[in-house]
PDB file of C-alpha atoms in Angstrom:
ATOM      1  CA  ASN A   1     -23.548 -17.341  41.356  1.00  0.00           C
ATOM      2  CA  GLU A   2     -23.803 -15.435  44.643  1.00  0.00           C
ATOM      3  CA  THR A   3     -21.586 -12.558  43.518  1.00  0.00           C
ATOM      4  CA  THR A   4     -23.581  -9.333  43.675  1.00  0.00           C
ATOM      5  CA  VAL A   5     -20.693  -6.835  43.784  1.00  0.00           C
ATOM      6  CA  THR A   6     -20.045  -5.394  40.316  1.00  0.00           C
ATOM      7  CA  GLU A   7     -17.344  -2.933  41.312  1.00  0.00           C
ATOM      8  CA  PHE A   8     -14.973  -2.175  44.158  1.00  0.00           C
ATOM      9  CA  ILE A   9     -13.885   1.088  45.764  1.00  0.00           C
ATOM     10  CA  LEU A  10     -10.145   1.423  46.393  1.00  0.00           C
ATOM     11  CA  LEU A  11      -9.673   3.474  49.558  1.00  0.00           C
ATOM     12  CA  GLY A  12      -6.019   4.239  48.797  1.00  0.00           C
ATOM     13  CA  PHE A  13      -3.843   6.156  51.245  1.00  0.00           C
ATOM     14  CA  SER A  14      -5.702   9.269  52.325  1.00  0.00           C
ATOM     15  CA  SER A  15      -8.681  11.477  51.539  1.00  0.00           C
ATOM     16  CA  ASN A  16      -6.721  14.665  52.258  1.00  0.00           C
ATOM     17  CA  PRO A  17      -6.477  16.579  48.909  1.00  0.00           C
ATOM     18  CA  ALA A  18      -3.134  18.209  49.779  1.00  0.00           C
ATOM     19  CA  LEU A  19      -1.586  14.895  50.784  1.00  0.00           C
ATOM     20  CA  GLN A  20      -3.023  13.222  47.694  1.00  0.00           C
ATOM     21  CA  LEU A  21      -1.363  15.850  45.489  1.00  0.00           C
ATOM     22  CA  CYS A  22       2.010  15.329  47.200  1.00  0.00           C
ATOM     23  CA  LEU A  23       1.731  11.565  46.867  1.00  0.00           C
ATOM     24  CA  PHE A  24       0.767  11.927  43.217  1.00  0.00           C
ATOM     25  CA  GLY A  25       3.915  13.948  42.526  1.00  0.00           C
ATOM     26  CA  LEU A  26       6.168  11.529  44.430  1.00  0.00           C
ATOM     27  CA  PHE A  27       4.689   8.381  42.906  1.00  0.00           C
ATOM     28  CA  SER A  28       4.714   9.902  39.409  1.00  0.00           C
ATOM     29  CA  VAL A  29       8.454  10.534  39.713  1.00  0.00           C
ATOM     30  CA  LEU A  30       9.107   7.009  41.000  1.00  0.00           C
ATOM     31  CA  TYR A  31       6.942   5.442  38.286  1.00  0.00           C
ATOM     32  CA  SER A  32       8.644   7.465  35.544  1.00  0.00           C
ATOM     33  CA  ALA A  33      12.046   6.482  36.937  1.00  0.00           C
ATOM     34  CA  THR A  34      10.936   2.832  36.992  1.00  0.00           C
ATOM     35  CA  LEU A  35       9.876   2.892  33.350  1.00  0.00           C
ATOM     36  CA  MET A  36      12.901   4.827  32.096  1.00  0.00           C
ATOM     37  CA  GLY A  37      15.463   2.943  34.200  1.00  0.00           C
ATOM     38  CA  ASN A  38      14.266  -0.539  33.323  1.00  0.00           C
ATOM     39  CA  ALA A  39      13.696   0.390  29.678  1.00  0.00           C
ATOM     40  CA  LEU A  40      17.240   1.772  29.542  1.00  0.00           C
ATOM     41  CA  VAL A  41      18.668  -1.469  30.966  1.00  0.00           C
ATOM     42  CA  PHE A  42      16.647  -3.461  28.424  1.00  0.00           C
ATOM     43  CA  VAL A  43      17.853  -1.310  25.504  1.00  0.00           C
ATOM     44  CA  LEU A  44      21.497  -1.422  26.645  1.00  0.00           C
ATOM     45  CA  ILE A  45      21.428  -5.214  26.878  1.00  0.00           C
ATOM     46  CA  CYS A  46      19.868  -5.530  23.441  1.00  0.00           C
ATOM     47  CA  LEU A  47      22.268  -3.074  21.736  1.00  0.00           C
ATOM     48  CA  ASP A  48      25.616  -3.920  23.342  1.00  0.00           C
ATOM     49  CA  TYR A  49      27.012  -7.301  22.276  1.00  0.00           C
ATOM     50  CA  ARG A  50      29.237  -7.407  25.376  1.00  0.00           C
ATOM     51  CA  LEU A  51      26.082  -7.748  27.472  1.00  0.00           C
ATOM     52  CA  HIS A  52      24.823 -10.759  25.519  1.00  0.00           C
ATOM     53  CA  SER A  53      25.564 -13.194  28.315  1.00  0.00           C
ATOM     54  CA  PRO A  54      23.378 -15.312  30.659  1.00  0.00           C
ATOM     55  CA  MET A  55      23.678 -12.801  33.512  1.00  0.00           C
ATOM     56  CA  TYR A  56      22.269  -9.957  31.405  1.00  0.00           C
ATOM     57  CA  PHE A  57      19.753 -12.251  29.752  1.00  0.00           C
ATOM     58  CA  PHE A  58      18.132 -12.796  33.154  1.00  0.00           C
ATOM     59  CA  LEU A  59      18.539  -9.115  33.997  1.00  0.00           C
ATOM     60  CA  CYS A  60      16.643  -8.284  30.819  1.00  0.00           C
ATOM     61  CA  HIS A  61      13.757 -10.484  31.962  1.00  0.00           C
ATOM     62  CA  LEU A  62      13.877  -8.839  35.392  1.00  0.00           C
ATOM     63  CA  SER A  63      13.499  -5.415  33.744  1.00  0.00           C
ATOM     64  CA  ILE A  64      10.477  -6.641  31.759  1.00  0.00           C
ATOM     65  CA  VAL A  65       8.866  -8.057  34.910  1.00  0.00           C
ATOM     66  CA  ASP A  66       9.475  -4.817  36.842  1.00  0.00           C
ATOM     67  CA  ILE A  67       7.953  -2.655  34.092  1.00  0.00           C
ATOM     68  CA  CYS A  68       4.857  -4.872  33.887  1.00  0.00           C
ATOM     69  CA  TYR A  69       4.642  -5.209  37.664  1.00  0.00           C
ATOM     70  CA  ALA A  70       4.612  -1.464  38.278  1.00  0.00           C
ATOM     71  CA  SER A  71       2.373  -0.699  35.284  1.00  0.00           C
ATOM     72  CA  ASN A  72      -0.259  -3.093  36.585  1.00  0.00           C
ATOM     73  CA  ASN A  73      -0.794  -1.190  39.846  1.00  0.00           C
ATOM     74  CA  VAL A  74       0.545   2.348  39.662  1.00  0.00           C
ATOM     75  CA  PRO A  75      -1.431   4.039  36.822  1.00  0.00           C
ATOM     76  CA  HIS A  76      -4.782   3.350  38.498  1.00  0.00           C
ATOM     77  CA  MET A  77      -3.367   4.523  41.826  1.00  0.00           C
ATOM     78  CA  LEU A  78      -2.206   7.795  40.237  1.00  0.00           C
ATOM     79  CA  ARG A  79      -5.640   8.270  38.661  1.00  0.00           C
ATOM     80  CA  ASN A  80      -7.275   7.811  42.062  1.00  0.00           C
ATOM     81  CA  LEU A  81      -4.906  10.318  43.674  1.00  0.00           C
ATOM     82  CA  LEU A  82      -6.056  12.899  41.139  1.00  0.00           C
ATOM     83  CA  GLY A  83      -9.609  12.423  42.411  1.00  0.00           C
ATOM     84  CA  GLN A  84     -10.923  10.888  39.194  1.00  0.00           C
ATOM     85  CA  GLY A  85     -12.844   8.163  40.984  1.00  0.00           C
ATOM     86  CA  ARG A  86     -11.697   5.335  43.186  1.00  0.00           C
ATOM     87  CA  THR A  87     -13.904   2.663  41.678  1.00  0.00           C
ATOM     88  CA  ILE A  88     -12.718  -0.332  39.691  1.00  0.00           C
ATOM     89  CA  SER A  89     -14.931  -2.915  38.037  1.00  0.00           C
ATOM     90  CA  PHE A  90     -15.033  -6.494  39.289  1.00  0.00           C
ATOM     91  CA  ALA A  91     -13.407  -7.669  36.043  1.00  0.00           C
ATOM     92  CA  GLY A  92     -10.766  -4.944  36.273  1.00  0.00           C
ATOM     93  CA  CYS A  93     -10.023  -5.864  39.874  1.00  0.00           C
ATOM     94  CA  GLY A  94      -9.726  -9.522  38.942  1.00  0.00           C
ATOM     95  CA  THR A  95      -7.354  -8.721  36.090  1.00  0.00           C
ATOM     96  CA  GLN A  96      -5.229  -6.551  38.363  1.00  0.00           C
ATOM     97  CA  THR A  97      -5.002  -9.295  40.996  1.00  0.00           C
ATOM     98  CA  HIS A  98      -4.222 -11.934  38.377  1.00  0.00           C
ATOM     99  CA  LEU A  99      -1.410  -9.984  36.701  1.00  0.00           C
ATOM    100  CA  TYR A 100       0.004  -8.861  40.042  1.00  0.00           C
ATOM    101  CA  LEU A 101       0.344 -12.484  41.181  1.00  0.00           C
ATOM    102  CA  ILE A 102       1.863 -13.621  37.873  1.00  0.00           C
ATOM    103  CA  PHE A 103       4.586 -10.955  37.854  1.00  0.00           C
ATOM    104  CA  ALA A 104       5.337 -11.295  41.577  1.00  0.00           C
ATOM    105  CA  LEU A 105       5.717 -15.085  41.447  1.00  0.00           C
ATOM    106  CA  THR A 106       7.730 -14.893  38.223  1.00  0.00           C
ATOM    107  CA  GLU A 107      10.196 -12.518  39.865  1.00  0.00           C
ATOM    108  CA  CYS A 108      10.539 -14.869  42.862  1.00  0.00           C
ATOM    109  CA  VAL A 109      11.698 -17.704  40.594  1.00  0.00           C
ATOM    110  CA  LEU A 110      13.729 -15.427  38.323  1.00  0.00           C
ATOM    111  CA  LEU A 111      15.851 -14.109  41.187  1.00  0.00           C
ATOM    112  CA  ALA A 112      16.672 -17.695  42.176  1.00  0.00           C
ATOM    113  CA  MET A 113      17.730 -18.443  38.587  1.00  0.00           C
ATOM    114  CA  MET A 114      19.996 -15.386  38.659  1.00  0.00           C
ATOM    115  CA  SER A 115      21.659 -16.614  41.839  1.00  0.00           C
ATOM    116  CA  TYR A 116      22.351 -19.971  40.208  1.00  0.00           C
ATOM    117  CA  ASP A 117      23.961 -18.152  37.288  1.00  0.00           C
ATOM    118  CA  ARG A 118      26.259 -16.259  39.675  1.00  0.00           C
ATOM    119  CA  TYR A 119      27.074 -19.491  41.517  1.00  0.00           C
ATOM    120  CA  VAL A 120      28.203 -21.196  38.310  1.00  0.00           C
ATOM    121  CA  ALA A 121      30.109 -18.104  37.131  1.00  0.00           C
ATOM    122  CA  ILE A 122      32.129 -17.774  40.347  1.00  0.00           C
ATOM    123  CA  CYS A 123      32.437 -21.334  41.628  1.00  0.00           C
ATOM    124  CA  HIS A 124      32.866 -23.042  38.238  1.00  0.00           C
ATOM    125  CA  PRO A 125      34.278 -20.334  35.926  1.00  0.00           C
ATOM    126  CA  LEU A 126      36.006 -22.755  33.537  1.00  0.00           C
ATOM    127  CA  ARG A 127      32.763 -24.652  32.932  1.00  0.00           C
ATOM    128  CA  TYR A 128      30.503 -21.582  32.920  1.00  0.00           C
ATOM    129  CA  THR A 129      29.886 -21.377  29.164  1.00  0.00           C
ATOM    130  CA  LEU A 130      29.339 -25.132  29.030  1.00  0.00           C
ATOM    131  CA  ILE A 131      26.825 -25.218  31.887  1.00  0.00           C
ATOM    132  CA  MET A 132      25.029 -21.916  31.267  1.00  0.00           C
ATOM    133  CA  ASN A 133      24.393 -22.501  27.581  1.00  0.00           C
ATOM    134  CA  TRP A 134      21.587 -20.662  25.828  1.00  0.00           C
ATOM    135  CA  ARG A 135      19.310 -23.699  25.827  1.00  0.00           C
ATOM    136  CA  LEU A 136      19.499 -23.856  29.639  1.00  0.00           C
ATOM    137  CA  CYS A 137      19.022 -20.083  29.944  1.00  0.00           C
ATOM    138  CA  LEU A 138      15.913 -20.150  27.766  1.00  0.00           C
ATOM    139  CA  THR A 139      14.585 -23.121  29.745  1.00  0.00           C
ATOM    140  CA  LEU A 140      15.132 -21.411  33.111  1.00  0.00           C
ATOM    141  CA  ALA A 141      13.470 -18.200  31.894  1.00  0.00           C
ATOM    142  CA  ALA A 142      10.522 -20.151  30.468  1.00  0.00           C
ATOM    143  CA  VAL A 143      10.143 -22.066  33.747  1.00  0.00           C
ATOM    144  CA  SER A 144      10.085 -18.791  35.688  1.00  0.00           C
ATOM    145  CA  TRP A 145       7.284 -17.352  33.541  1.00  0.00           C
ATOM    146  CA  ALA A 146       5.367 -20.654  33.418  1.00  0.00           C
ATOM    147  CA  PHE A 147       5.438 -21.145  37.189  1.00  0.00           C
ATOM    148  CA  GLY A 148       4.354 -17.544  37.737  1.00  0.00           C
ATOM    149  CA  PHE A 149       1.475 -17.875  35.272  1.00  0.00           C
ATOM    150  CA  VAL A 150       0.197 -21.240  36.511  1.00  0.00           C
ATOM    151  CA  PHE A 151       0.262 -20.530  40.248  1.00  0.00           C
ATOM    152  CA  GLY A 152      -0.803 -16.900  39.824  1.00  0.00           C
ATOM    153  CA  THR A 153      -3.793 -18.013  37.770  1.00  0.00           C
ATOM    154  CA  LEU A 154      -4.661 -20.690  40.334  1.00  0.00           C
ATOM    155  CA  GLN A 155      -4.670 -18.258  43.256  1.00  0.00           C
ATOM    156  CA  ALA A 156      -6.552 -15.534  41.379  1.00  0.00           C
ATOM    157  CA  SER A 157      -9.186 -17.960  40.080  1.00  0.00           C
ATOM    158  CA  LEU A 158      -9.927 -19.401  43.520  1.00  0.00           C
ATOM    159  CA  ALA A 159     -10.121 -15.949  45.088  1.00  0.00           C
ATOM    160  CA  LEU A 160     -12.373 -14.403  42.440  1.00  0.00           C
ATOM    161  CA  HIS A 161     -14.816 -17.313  42.453  1.00  0.00           C
ATOM    162  CA  LEU A 162     -15.716 -16.539  46.061  1.00  0.00           C
ATOM    163  CA  PRO A 163     -19.065 -14.823  46.706  1.00  0.00           C
ATOM    164  CA  PHE A 164     -18.776 -11.044  47.260  1.00  0.00           C
ATOM    165  CA  CYS A 165     -21.966  -9.500  48.568  1.00  0.00           C
ATOM    166  CA  GLY A 166     -20.685  -6.320  50.188  1.00  0.00           C
ATOM    167  CA  PRO A 167     -19.100  -4.224  51.519  1.00  0.00           C
ATOM    168  CA  CYS A 168     -17.173  -3.312  48.384  1.00  0.00           C
ATOM    169  CA  GLU A 169     -14.440  -1.069  49.842  1.00  0.00           C
ATOM    170  CA  VAL A 170     -10.930  -2.461  49.350  1.00  0.00           C
ATOM    171  CA  ASP A 171      -8.655  -0.985  52.008  1.00  0.00           C
ATOM    172  CA  HIS A 172      -5.706  -0.735  49.639  1.00  0.00           C
ATOM    173  CA  PHE A 173      -4.459   1.263  46.644  1.00  0.00           C
ATOM    174  CA  PHE A 174      -4.913  -1.702  44.258  1.00  0.00           C
ATOM    175  CA  CYS A 175      -6.670  -5.066  44.277  1.00  0.00           C
ATOM    176  CA  GLU A 176      -4.146  -6.881  46.437  1.00  0.00           C
ATOM    177  CA  ILE A 177      -5.290 -10.451  47.051  1.00  0.00           C
ATOM    178  CA  LEU A 178      -5.360 -10.335  50.876  1.00  0.00           C
ATOM    179  CA  ALA A 179      -7.326  -7.078  50.849  1.00  0.00           C
ATOM    180  CA  VAL A 180      -9.836  -8.549  48.374  1.00  0.00           C
ATOM    181  CA  LEU A 181     -10.254 -11.745  50.396  1.00  0.00           C
ATOM    182  CA  LYS A 182     -11.376  -9.672  53.402  1.00  0.00           C
ATOM    183  CA  LEU A 183     -14.505  -8.698  51.429  1.00  0.00           C
ATOM    184  CA  ALA A 184     -15.632 -12.242  50.641  1.00  0.00           C
ATOM    185  CA  CYS A 185     -18.817 -13.218  52.486  1.00  0.00           C
ATOM    186  CA  THR A 186     -17.676 -16.776  53.102  1.00  0.00           C
ATOM    187  CA  ASP A 187     -14.857 -18.576  54.889  1.00  0.00           C
ATOM    188  CA  THR A 188     -11.503 -17.880  53.181  1.00  0.00           C
ATOM    189  CA  THR A 189      -9.350 -20.221  55.249  1.00  0.00           C
ATOM    190  CA  ALA A 190      -8.621 -22.491  52.266  1.00  0.00           C
ATOM    191  CA  ASN A 191      -7.489 -19.492  50.204  1.00  0.00           C
ATOM    192  CA  LYS A 192      -5.191 -18.260  52.960  1.00  0.00           C
ATOM    193  CA  VAL A 193      -3.696 -21.739  53.412  1.00  0.00           C
ATOM    194  CA  LEU A 194      -3.031 -21.852  49.657  1.00  0.00           C
ATOM    195  CA  ILE A 195      -1.381 -18.415  49.783  1.00  0.00           C
ATOM    196  CA  PHE A 196       0.852 -19.561  52.642  1.00  0.00           C
ATOM    197  CA  ALA A 197       1.772 -22.758  50.779  1.00  0.00           C
ATOM    198  CA  VAL A 198       2.621 -20.770  47.649  1.00  0.00           C
ATOM    199  CA  CYS A 199       4.738 -18.417  49.770  1.00  0.00           C
ATOM    200  CA  VAL A 200       6.695 -21.394  51.106  1.00  0.00           C
ATOM    201  CA  CYS A 201       7.310 -22.631  47.551  1.00  0.00           C
ATOM    202  CA  PHE A 202       7.986 -19.248  45.932  1.00  0.00           C
ATOM    203  CA  LEU A 203       9.598 -17.316  48.787  1.00  0.00           C
ATOM    204  CA  LEU A 204      11.259 -19.629  51.309  1.00  0.00           C
ATOM    205  CA  PHE A 205      12.410 -22.322  48.898  1.00  0.00           C
ATOM    206  CA  PRO A 206      13.980 -19.922  46.329  1.00  0.00           C
ATOM    207  CA  LEU A 207      15.465 -17.877  49.176  1.00  0.00           C
ATOM    208  CA  ALA A 208      17.033 -21.038  50.616  1.00  0.00           C
ATOM    209  CA  LEU A 209      18.519 -21.850  47.202  1.00  0.00           C
ATOM    210  CA  ILE A 210      19.867 -18.307  46.944  1.00  0.00           C
ATOM    211  CA  LEU A 211      21.453 -18.482  50.395  1.00  0.00           C
ATOM    212  CA  ILE A 212      23.027 -21.862  49.610  1.00  0.00           C
ATOM    213  CA  SER A 213      24.391 -20.483  46.340  1.00  0.00           C
ATOM    214  CA  TYR A 214      25.918 -17.490  48.075  1.00  0.00           C
ATOM    215  CA  LEU A 215      27.413 -19.601  50.845  1.00  0.00           C
ATOM    216  CA  HIS A 216      29.277 -21.504  48.149  1.00  0.00           C
ATOM    217  CA  ILE A 217      30.201 -18.185  46.519  1.00  0.00           C
ATOM    218  CA  LEU A 218      31.462 -16.838  49.843  1.00  0.00           C
ATOM    219  CA  ALA A 219      33.600 -19.944  50.347  1.00  0.00           C
ATOM    220  CA  THR A 220      35.052 -19.443  46.878  1.00  0.00           C
ATOM    221  CA  ILE A 221      35.705 -15.757  47.533  1.00  0.00           C
ATOM    222  CA  LEU A 222      37.620 -16.557  50.716  1.00  0.00           C
ATOM    223  CA  ARG A 223      40.018 -18.629  48.632  1.00  0.00           C
ATOM    224  CA  ILE A 224      40.774 -15.685  46.332  1.00  0.00           C
ATOM    225  CA  ARG A 225      44.036 -14.073  47.391  1.00  0.00           C
ATOM    226  CA  SER A 226      44.096 -11.038  45.115  1.00  0.00           C
ATOM    227  CA  VAL A 227      42.325  -7.824  46.121  1.00  0.00           C
ATOM    228  CA  PRO A 228      41.126  -7.139  42.534  1.00  0.00           C
ATOM    229  CA  GLY A 229      39.563 -10.600  42.535  1.00  0.00           C
ATOM    230  CA  TRP A 230      37.684  -9.828  45.729  1.00  0.00           C
ATOM    231  CA  HIS A 231      36.476  -6.502  44.357  1.00  0.00           C
ATOM    232  CA  LYS A 232      35.315  -7.974  41.054  1.00  0.00           C
ATOM    233  CA  THR A 233      33.406 -10.777  42.743  1.00  0.00           C
ATOM    234  CA  PHE A 234      31.703  -8.519  45.287  1.00  0.00           C
ATOM    235  CA  SER A 235      30.733  -5.999  42.589  1.00  0.00           C
ATOM    236  CA  THR A 236      29.192  -8.792  40.525  1.00  0.00           C
ATOM    237  CA  CYS A 237      27.155 -10.296  43.371  1.00  0.00           C
ATOM    238  CA  GLY A 238      26.417  -7.177  45.393  1.00  0.00           C
ATOM    239  CA  SER A 239      23.724  -5.943  43.026  1.00  0.00           C
ATOM    240  CA  HIS A 240      21.897  -9.262  43.071  1.00  0.00           C
ATOM    241  CA  LEU A 241      22.022  -9.499  46.862  1.00  0.00           C
ATOM    242  CA  SER A 242      20.612  -5.972  47.147  1.00  0.00           C
ATOM    243  CA  VAL A 243      17.648  -6.873  44.933  1.00  0.00           C
ATOM    244  CA  VAL A 244      17.088 -10.144  46.804  1.00  0.00           C
ATOM    245  CA  GLY A 245      17.093  -8.380  50.164  1.00  0.00           C
ATOM    246  CA  LEU A 246      14.602  -5.764  49.026  1.00  0.00           C
ATOM    247  CA  PHE A 247      12.210  -8.146  47.305  1.00  0.00           C
ATOM    248  CA  TYR A 248      12.132 -11.266  49.498  1.00  0.00           C
ATOM    249  CA  GLY A 249      12.373  -9.358  52.770  1.00  0.00           C
ATOM    250  CA  ASN A 250       9.299  -7.252  52.064  1.00  0.00           C
ATOM    251  CA  ALA A 251       7.319 -10.116  50.528  1.00  0.00           C
ATOM    252  CA  ILE A 252       7.963 -12.462  53.466  1.00  0.00           C
ATOM    253  CA  PHE A 253       7.065  -9.761  55.977  1.00  0.00           C
ATOM    254  CA  MET A 254       3.920  -9.011  53.977  1.00  0.00           C
ATOM    255  CA  TYR A 255       2.553 -12.519  53.416  1.00  0.00           C
ATOM    256  CA  MET A 256       4.087 -14.738  56.093  1.00  0.00           C
ATOM    257  CA  TRP A 257       4.092 -12.436  59.106  1.00  0.00           C
ATOM    258  CA  PRO A 258       1.061 -12.755  61.438  1.00  0.00           C
ATOM    259  CA  GLN A 259      -1.518 -10.116  60.576  1.00  0.00           C
ATOM    260  CA  SER A 260      -3.296  -7.938  63.094  1.00  0.00           C
ATOM    261  CA  SER A 261      -6.616  -6.159  62.862  1.00  0.00           C
ATOM    262  CA  ASN A 262      -4.960  -2.779  62.205  1.00  0.00           C
ATOM    263  CA  SER A 263      -2.250  -3.946  59.793  1.00  0.00           C
ATOM    264  CA  SER A 264      -3.754  -2.355  56.662  1.00  0.00           C
ATOM    265  CA  GLY A 265      -1.413   0.652  56.862  1.00  0.00           C
ATOM    266  CA  ARG A 266       1.623  -1.619  57.106  1.00  0.00           C
ATOM    267  CA  GLU A 267       0.369  -3.704  54.172  1.00  0.00           C
ATOM    268  CA  LYS A 268      -0.040  -0.612  52.002  1.00  0.00           C
ATOM    269  CA  VAL A 269       3.478   0.621  52.737  1.00  0.00           C
ATOM    270  CA  LEU A 270       5.033  -2.799  52.092  1.00  0.00           C
ATOM    271  CA  SER A 271       3.036  -3.275  48.902  1.00  0.00           C
ATOM    272  CA  LEU A 272       4.106   0.163  47.722  1.00  0.00           C
ATOM    273  CA  PHE A 273       7.725  -0.657  48.457  1.00  0.00           C
ATOM    274  CA  TYR A 274       7.936  -3.896  46.502  1.00  0.00           C
ATOM    275  CA  SER A 275       5.555  -2.830  43.693  1.00  0.00           C
ATOM    276  CA  LEU A 276       7.078   0.610  43.005  1.00  0.00           C
ATOM    277  CA  VAL A 277      10.192   1.408  45.028  1.00  0.00           C
ATOM    278  CA  SER A 278      11.969  -1.908  44.415  1.00  0.00           C
ATOM    279  CA  PRO A 279      11.397  -1.892  40.609  1.00  0.00           C
ATOM    280  CA  CYS A 280      12.632   1.708  40.598  1.00  0.00           C
ATOM    281  CA  LEU A 281      15.815   0.842  42.505  1.00  0.00           C
ATOM    282  CA  ASN A 282      16.680  -2.314  40.555  1.00  0.00           C
ATOM    283  CA  PRO A 283      18.167  -0.626  37.455  1.00  0.00           C
ATOM    284  CA  LEU A 284      19.858   1.974  39.671  1.00  0.00           C
ATOM    285  CA  ILE A 285      21.503  -0.751  41.763  1.00  0.00           C
ATOM    286  CA  TYR A 286      22.708  -2.635  38.723  1.00  0.00           C
ATOM    287  CA  SER A 287      24.006   0.451  36.883  1.00  0.00           C
ATOM    288  CA  LEU A 288      25.900   1.777  39.909  1.00  0.00           C
ATOM    289  CA  ARG A 289      27.495  -1.544  40.850  1.00  0.00           C
ATOM    290  CA  ASN A 290      28.225  -2.983  37.422  1.00  0.00           C
ATOM    291  CA  LYS A 291      31.095  -1.667  35.339  1.00  0.00           C
ATOM    292  CA  GLN A 292      29.920  -3.231  32.065  1.00  0.00           C
ATOM    293  CA  VAL A 293      26.500  -1.572  32.254  1.00  0.00           C
ATOM    294  CA  LYS A 294      28.089   1.845  32.868  1.00  0.00           C
ATOM    295  CA  GLU A 295      30.458   1.316  29.927  1.00  0.00           C
ATOM    296  CA  ALA A 296      27.534   0.335  27.700  1.00  0.00           C
ATOM    297  CA  LEU A 297      25.679   3.483  28.779  1.00  0.00           C
ATOM    298  CA  MET A 298      28.672   5.716  27.969  1.00  0.00           C
ATOM    299  CA  LYS A 299      29.021   3.986  24.605  1.00  0.00           C
ATOM    300  CA  LEU A 300      25.364   4.694  23.846  1.00  0.00           C
ATOM    301  CA  GLN A 301      25.805   8.357  24.831  1.00  0.00           C
ATOM    302  CA  ARG A 302      28.842   8.697  22.527  1.00  0.00           C
ATOM    303  CA  ARG A 303      26.838   7.139  19.712  1.00  0.00           C
ATOM    304  CA  ARG A 304      24.051   9.675  20.249  1.00  0.00           C
ATOM    305  CA  ARG A 305      26.513  12.597  20.168  1.00  0.00           C
ATOM    306  CA  VAL A 306      27.997  11.342  16.882  1.00  0.00           C
ATOM    307  CA  PHE A 307      24.530  10.919  15.437  1.00  0.00           C
ATOM    308  CA  HIS A 308      23.401  14.447  16.422  1.00  0.00           C
ATOM    309  CA  SER A 309      26.628  16.038  15.203  1.00  0.00           C
TER     310      SER A 309
END
């Protein structure tokens, strides 16, 4: 075992104390909003029987993934911004990389499953309950988590078995796999080829399926003559398209765009966007665009007022 590094130093964003304090306040607000927003969506789906449908079943899983995804990276980043040490153990860094890959890949597959659900609901409404039965929903959710776990574990294992003999400074705010690979004192071409191959399978292929699904949905929408029908269909699909654009766009730009020698700043911003900003916006997008979620929220508020009175 050639590994001599026992801990890494996360360089983060800046060493300026004033800027660190501002970033801590901003990221704390976003992280709190992420936890509360996704937890609220999860609770609403569990409590309101009207939301016990395949669409909200997948949305519930998306909320779980977003909570875990943000909680894997952000708390340590906030601790570092407070000046309580930037070091992380080798085992801690490996765990962070492993979980980050699992949740990211799971969300890639999960978003594709959600697009298939919308395709069936809009293009085959009379057969929707027959096709999207609970056995299929459970299978699709299990496949999403299984694929994320298997391929995330594969990538993390290959990366962490490389020899690391210094330097030990990770130019990032968490142990992102590309930033960690830069510290390996051996050739990492095989690892980067694997990452690119996984990106093709988990980014381009699901995105192609999503685009095909929405082309069929668009063709179906164009055949709808009533304005209320148009509005209902766009409100149902608009939230999913917003999430897809945020997530896949940033991930593809991050992992499939040619990297330059001074791209670390860009990588930090993109990683921050899809590991904190996107999970924060997801419940907001769904609650603003979806009438049923807003009705469930008002029902919960009325129930609280009755309970307190």
